[in-house]
Coordinates of N, CA and C and ligand atoms in Angstrom, one line a residue:
X125 N 0.8 -1.2 0.0 CA 0.0 0.0 0.0 C 0.9 1.2 0.0
X126 N 1.8 1.3 0.9 CA 2.6 2.5 1.0 C 3.5 2.7 -0.2
X127 N 4.0 1.6 -0.7 CA 5.0 1.7 -1.8 C 4.4 1.7 -3.2
X128 N 3.3 1.1 -3.4 CA 2.8 0.9 -4.7 C 1.4 1.7 -4.9
X129 N 0.5 1.3 -4.1 CA -0.9 1.9 -4.2 C -0.9 3.4 -3.9
X130 N -0.4 3.7 -2.8 CA -0.5 5.1 -2.4 C 0.2 6.1 -3.3
X131 N 1.5 5.9 -3.6 CA 2.2 6.8 -4.5 C 1.5 7.0 -5.8
X132 N 1.0 5.9 -6.4 CA 0.4 6.0 -7.8 C -0.9 6.7 -7.7
X133 N -1.7 6.4 -6.6 CA -3.0 7.0 -6.5 C -2.8 8.5 -6.3
X134 N -1.8 9.0 -5.7 CA -1.5 10.4 -5.5 C -1.3 11.1 -6.8
X135 N -0.6 10.4 -7.7 CA -0.4 11.0 -9.0 C -1.8 11.2 -9.8
X136 N -2.5 10.1 -9.7 CA -3.8 10.0 -10.4 C -4.8 11.1 -9.8
X137 N -4.9 11.1 -8.5 CA -5.8 12.0 -7.8 C -5.4 13.5 -8.0
X138 N -4.0 13.7 -8.1 CA -3.6 15.0 -8.3 C -3.5 15.6 -9.7
X139 N -3.8 14.7 -10.6 CA -3.7 15.1 -12.0 C -4.7 16.2 -12.4
X140 N -5.8 16.1 -11.9 CA -6.9 17.2 -12.2 C -7.4 17.8 -10.9
X141 N -7.3 19.1 -10.9 CA -7.8 19.8 -9.7 C -8.1 21.2 -10.0
X142 N -8.9 21.9 -9.1 CA -9.0 23.3 -9.2 C -8.4 23.9 -7.9
X143 N -7.6 24.9 -8.1 CA -7.0 25.5 -6.9 C -7.4 26.9 -6.9
X144 N -8.0 27.3 -5.8 CA -8.4 28.8 -5.7 C -7.3 29.5 -5.0
X145 N -6.8 30.5 -5.7 CA -5.7 31.4 -5.2 C -6.2 32.8 -5.1
X146 N -5.4 33.7 -4.6 CA -5.7 35.1 -4.6 C -6.0 35.6 -6.0
X147 N -5.3 35.1 -7.0 CA -5.4 35.5 -8.4 C -6.6 34.9 -9.1
X148 N -7.3 34.0 -8.4 CA -8.5 33.4 -9.0 C -8.3 31.9 -9.1
X149 N -9.1 31.2 -9.9 CA -9.1 29.8 -9.9 C -8.1 29.3 -10.9
X150 N -7.3 28.3 -10.4 CA -6.3 27.8 -11.3 C -6.7 26.3 -11.6
X151 N -6.8 26.0 -12.9 CA -7.2 24.6 -13.2 C -5.9 23.8 -13.5
X152 N -5.8 22.7 -12.6 CA -4.7 21.8 -12.8 C -5.2 20.7 -13.7
X153 N -4.5 20.3 -14.7 CA -4.8 19.1 -15.5 C -3.6 18.8 -16.4
X154 N -3.5 17.6 -16.8 CA -2.4 17.2 -17.7 C -2.6 18.0 -19.0
X155 N -1.5 18.6 -19.5 CA -1.5 19.4 -20.7 C -0.6 18.8 -21.8
X156 N 0.6 18.4 -21.4 CA 1.5 17.8 -22.5 C 1.2 16.3 -22.6
X157 N 1.7 15.7 -23.6 CA 1.6 14.2 -23.8 C 2.3 13.5 -22.6
X158 N 3.4 14.1 -22.2 CA 4.1 13.5 -21.0 C 3.2 13.4 -19.8
X159 N 2.6 14.5 -19.6 CA 1.7 14.6 -18.4 C 0.5 13.6 -18.4
X160 N -0.1 13.5 -19.6 CA -1.2 12.5 -19.8 C -0.6 11.2 -19.6
X161 N 0.6 10.9 -20.2 CA 1.1 9.5 -20.1 C 1.4 9.2 -18.6
X162 N 1.9 10.2 -17.9 CA 2.3 10.0 -16.5 C 1.0 9.5 -15.7
X163 N -0.1 10.2 -15.9 CA -1.4 9.9 -15.3 C -1.8 8.5 -15.7
X164 N -1.7 8.2 -17.0 CA -2.1 6.9 -17.5 C -1.2 5.8 -16.8
X165 N 0.1 6.0 -16.8 CA 1.0 5.0 -16.2 C 0.7 4.7 -14.8
X166 N 0.4 5.7 -14.0 CA 0.1 5.4 -12.6 C -1.3 4.8 -12.4
X167 N -2.2 5.1 -13.3 CA -3.5 4.4 -13.3 C -3.2 2.9 -13.6
X168 N -2.4 2.6 -14.5 CA -2.0 1.2 -14.9 C -1.4 0.5 -13.7
X169 N -0.6 1.2 -12.9 CA 0.0 0.6 -11.7 C -1.2 0.2 -10.7
X170 N -2.2 1.1 -10.6 CA -3.3 0.7 -9.7 C -4.1 -0.5 -10.2
X171 N -4.2 -0.7 -11.6 CA -4.9 -1.8 -12.1 C -4.1 -3.1 -11.6
X172 N -2.8 -3.0 -11.8 CA -1.9 -4.2 -11.5 C -1.9 -4.4 -10.0
X173 N -2.0 -3.4 -9.2 CA -2.0 -3.5 -7.7 C -3.3 -4.2 -7.4
X174 N -4.4 -3.9 -8.0 CA -5.7 -4.5 -7.7 C -5.5 -6.0 -8.0
X175 N -4.9 -6.3 -9.1 CA -4.7 -7.8 -9.5 C -3.8 -8.4 -8.5
X176 N -2.8 -7.8 -8.0 CA -1.9 -8.5 -7.1 C -2.5 -8.6 -5.7
X177 N -3.4 -7.7 -5.4 CA -4.1 -7.8 -4.1 C -5.0 -9.1 -4.0
X178 N -5.3 -9.6 -5.2 CA -6.1 -10.8 -5.2 C -5.3 -12.1 -5.0
X179 N -4.0 -12.0 -5.1 CA -3.2 -13.2 -4.9 C -3.5 -13.9 -3.6
X180 N -3.4 -15.2 -3.6 CA -3.7 -15.9 -2.3 C -2.9 -15.4 -1.2
X181 N -3.5 -15.2 -0.1 CA -2.8 -14.8 1.1 C -2.7 -13.3 1.3
X182 N -3.2 -12.5 0.3 CA -3.1 -11.1 0.4 C -4.2 -10.5 1.2
X183 N -5.3 -11.2 1.3 CA -6.5 -10.6 2.0 C -6.2 -10.3 3.4
X184 N -6.6 -9.2 4.0 CA -6.3 -8.9 5.3 C -7.5 -8.9 6.2
X185 N -7.2 -8.9 7.5 CA -8.1 -8.8 8.6 C -8.4 -10.2 9.1
X186 N -7.8 -10.5 10.2 CA -7.9 -11.8 10.8 C -9.3 -12.2 11.2
X187 N -10.2 -11.2 11.4 CA -11.5 -11.4 11.8 C -12.4 -11.8 10.7
X188 N -12.2 -11.1 9.5 CA -13.1 -11.4 8.4 C -12.2 -12.0 7.3
X189 N -12.5 -13.3 7.0 CA -11.7 -13.9 5.9 C -12.7 -14.2 4.8
X190 N -13.1 -13.2 4.0 CA -14.0 -13.4 3.0 C -13.3 -13.1 1.7
X191 N -12.6 -14.1 1.2 CA -11.8 -13.9 0.0 C -12.6 -13.4 -1.2
X192 N -13.8 -13.8 -1.4 CA -14.6 -13.3 -2.5 C -14.9 -11.8 -2.4
X193 N -15.2 -11.4 -1.2 CA -15.5 -10.0 -1.0 C -14.3 -9.2 -1.2
X194 N -13.2 -9.7 -0.6 CA -11.9 -9.0 -0.8 C -11.6 -8.8 -2.3
X195 N -11.7 -9.9 -3.0 CA -11.4 -9.9 -4.4 C -12.3 -8.9 -5.1
X196 N -13.5 -8.8 -4.8 CA -14.5 -7.9 -5.4 C -14.0 -6.5 -5.2
X197 N -13.5 -6.2 -4.0 CA -13.1 -4.8 -3.7 C -11.8 -4.5 -4.4
X198 N -10.9 -5.5 -4.5 CA -9.7 -5.2 -5.3 C -10.0 -5.0 -6.8
X199 N -11.0 -5.8 -7.2 CA -11.3 -5.7 -8.6 C -12.0 -4.4 -8.9
X200 N -12.7 -3.9 -8.0 CA -13.4 -2.6 -8.1 C -12.3 -1.5 -8.3
X201 N -11.2 -1.6 -7.5 CA -10.2 -0.6 -7.7 C -9.6 -0.7 -9.1
X202 N -9.3 -1.8 -9.6 CA -8.7 -2.0 -10.9 C -9.7 -1.5 -12.0
X203 N -11.0 -1.8 -11.8 CA -12.0 -1.3 -12.8 C -12.0 0.2 -12.8
X204 N -12.0 0.9 -11.6 CA -12.1 2.3 -11.6 C -10.8 2.9 -12.2
X205 N -9.7 2.3 -12.0 CA -8.4 2.7 -12.7 C -8.5 2.5 -14.2
X206 N -9.2 1.5 -14.6 CA -9.3 1.3 -16.1 C -10.1 2.5 -16.7
X207 N -11.1 2.9 -16.0 CA -11.9 4.1 -16.5 C -11.0 5.3 -16.5
X208 N -10.1 5.5 -15.6 CA -9.2 6.6 -15.6 C -8.3 6.5 -16.8
X209 N -7.8 5.3 -17.1 CA -7.0 5.1 -18.3 C -7.7 5.5 -19.6
X210 N -9.0 5.1 -19.6 CA -9.8 5.5 -20.8 C -9.9 7.0 -20.9
X211 N -10.0 7.7 -19.8 CA -10.0 9.2 -19.8 C -8.7 9.7 -20.3
X212 N -7.6 9.1 -20.0 CA -6.3 9.7 -20.5 C -6.2 9.4 -21.9
X213 N -6.8 8.3 -22.4 CA -6.7 7.9 -23.8 C -7.3 9.0 -24.7
X214 N -8.4 9.6 -24.2 CA -9.1 10.7 -25.0 C -8.8 12.0 -24.4
X215 N -7.8 12.1 -23.5 CA -7.4 13.3 -22.9 C -8.6 14.1 -22.3
X216 N -9.4 13.4 -21.6 CA -10.7 14.1 -21.0 C -10.4 14.3 -19.5
X217 N -10.1 15.6 -19.2 CA -9.7 15.9 -17.8 C -10.9 15.7 -16.9
X218 N -12.1 16.1 -17.3 CA -13.3 15.9 -16.4 C -13.6 14.4 -16.1
X219 N -13.4 13.6 -17.1 CA -13.6 12.2 -16.9 C -12.6 11.6 -16.0
X220 N -11.3 12.1 -16.1 CA -10.2 11.6 -15.3 C -10.5 12.0 -13.8
X221 N -11.0 13.2 -13.6 CA -11.4 13.7 -12.3 C -12.5 12.8 -11.7
X222 N -13.5 12.5 -12.5 CA -14.6 11.7 -12.0 C -14.1 10.3 -11.6
X223 N -13.2 9.8 -12.5 CA -12.6 8.4 -12.2 C -11.8 8.4 -11.0
X224 N -11.1 9.5 -10.7 CA -10.3 9.6 -9.5 C -11.2 9.5 -8.3
X225 N -12.3 10.2 -8.3 CA -13.3 10.1 -7.2 C -13.7 8.7 -7.0
X226 N -14.0 8.0 -8.1 CA -14.5 6.6 -8.0 C -13.4 5.7 -7.5
X227 N -12.1 5.9 -7.9 CA -11.0 5.1 -7.4 C -10.9 5.3 -5.9
X228 N -11.0 6.6 -5.5 CA -10.9 6.9 -4.0 C -12.0 6.1 -3.2
X229 N -13.2 6.1 -3.8 CA -14.3 5.4 -3.2 C -13.9 3.9 -2.9
X230 N -13.2 3.3 -3.9 CA -12.9 1.9 -3.8 C -11.8 1.7 -2.7
X231 N -11.0 2.7 -2.5 CA -10.0 2.6 -1.4 C -10.7 2.6 -0.1
X232 N -11.6 3.6 0.1 CA -12.3 3.6 1.4 C -13.2 2.5 1.6
X233 N -13.8 1.9 0.5 CA -14.7 0.8 0.7 C -13.9 -0.4 1.3
X234 N -12.7 -0.6 0.8 CA -11.9 -1.8 1.3 C -11.4 -1.4 2.7
X235 N -10.9 -0.2 2.9 CA -10.3 0.1 4.2 C -11.4 0.0 5.3
X236 N -12.6 0.4 5.0 CA -13.7 0.4 6.0 C -13.9 -1.0 6.5
X237 N -13.7 -2.0 5.7 CA -14.0 -3.3 6.2 C -12.7 -4.1 6.7
X238 N -11.6 -3.8 6.0 CA -10.4 -4.7 6.2 C -9.3 -4.1 7.0
X239 N -9.3 -2.8 7.3 CA -8.2 -2.3 8.1 C -8.6 -2.7 9.5
X240 N -7.7 -3.6 10.1 CA -8.0 -4.1 11.4 C -7.7 -3.1 12.5
X241 N -8.7 -2.8 13.2 CA -8.4 -1.9 14.4 C -8.6 -2.7 15.7
X242 N -7.5 -2.7 16.4 CA -7.5 -3.5 17.7 C -8.6 -3.1 18.6
X243 N -8.9 -1.8 18.6 CA -10.0 -1.4 19.6 C -11.2 -0.9 18.7
X244 N -12.2 -1.8 18.6 CA -13.3 -1.4 17.8 C -14.0 -0.1 18.4
X245 N -14.6 0.7 17.6 CA -15.2 1.9 18.1 C -16.6 1.5 18.7
X246 N -17.2 2.4 19.4 CA -18.4 2.2 20.0 C -19.5 1.8 19.0
X247 N -19.4 2.3 17.8 CA -20.4 2.0 16.8 C -20.5 0.5 16.4
X248 N -19.4 -0.2 16.6 CA -19.4 -1.6 16.1 C -20.0 -2.6 17.0
Ligands
LIG70 C1 -8.8 -4.7 -1.5 C2 -8.6 -3.9 -0.3 C3 -7.9 -2.6 -0.4 C4 -8.0 -1.6 -1.4 C5 -8.9 -1.7 -2.7 C6 -7.1 -0.5 -1.0 N1 -6.6 -0.8 0.2 FE1 -5.2 0.4 1.2 N2 -5.1 -1.0 2.7 C7 -5.8 -2.2 2.7 C8 -5.5 -2.8 4.0 C9 -6.0 -4.2 4.4 C10 -4.6 -2.0 4.7 C11 -4.0 -2.2 6.1 C12 -2.5 -2.5 6.0 C13 -2.2 -4.0 5.9 O1 -2.9 -4.8 6.5 O2 -1.2 -4.3 5.2 C14 -4.4 -0.8 3.8 C15 -3.6 0.3 4.2 C16 -3.4 1.4 3.4 C17 -2.5 2.5 3.8 C18 -1.7 2.6 5.1 C19 -0.3 2.1 4.8 C20 0.0 0.7 5.2 O3 0.6 0.0 4.3 O4 -0.5 0.2 6.2 C21 -2.6 3.4 2.8 C22 -1.8 4.7 2.7 C23 -3.5 2.9 1.8 N3 -4.0 1.6 2.2 C24 -3.9 3.5 0.6 C25 -4.8 3.0 -0.3 C26 -5.3 3.8 -1.4 C27 -4.9 5.2 -1.8 C28 -6.1 3.0 -2.1 C29 -6.9 3.2 -3.4 C30 -6.2 3.7 -4.5 C31 -6.2 1.7 -1.4 N4 -5.3 1.8 -0.3 C32 -7.0 0.6 -1.7 C33 -6.6 -2.7 1.8 C34 -7.0 -2.0 0.6

């Protein structure tokens, strides 16, 4: 996660943004071919990371061992990253932004269930 998923997701998430400064709104988006390729390459890393998360023994959380559900969540991340790649193929910044949001949702979906917290909150 720290070495593969997180760094690449930061590139994808950061590729399109609006920053409000004193001078007004600044639109961040890939402009050169290199910048588009960079976003695409990191989305590709996320697809492969999703694939490798499904390898036997990668599922986490000693309490819940639901390999099918884990795989579905890993696959969802790959699928959302695939949509991001399609956006870079046609250089569509809005679609890339939307895909980033969807990727982020797949991160939190999996973390919500599988990050093991030794002390469950009162809500559980
Ligand atoms: C299929 C499940 C799954 C998906 C999808 C997933 N994660 Fe994780 N992530 C985990 C688990 C489980 C941990 C807890 C650490 C561990 O057990 O190795 C974790 C931990 C992390 C950590 C803490 C560092 C660490 O290694 O402990 C970061 C940062 C992180 N994930 C980022 C992300 C981002 C960003 C995404 C989406 C692009 C994502 N993860 C998608 C399961 C997932």
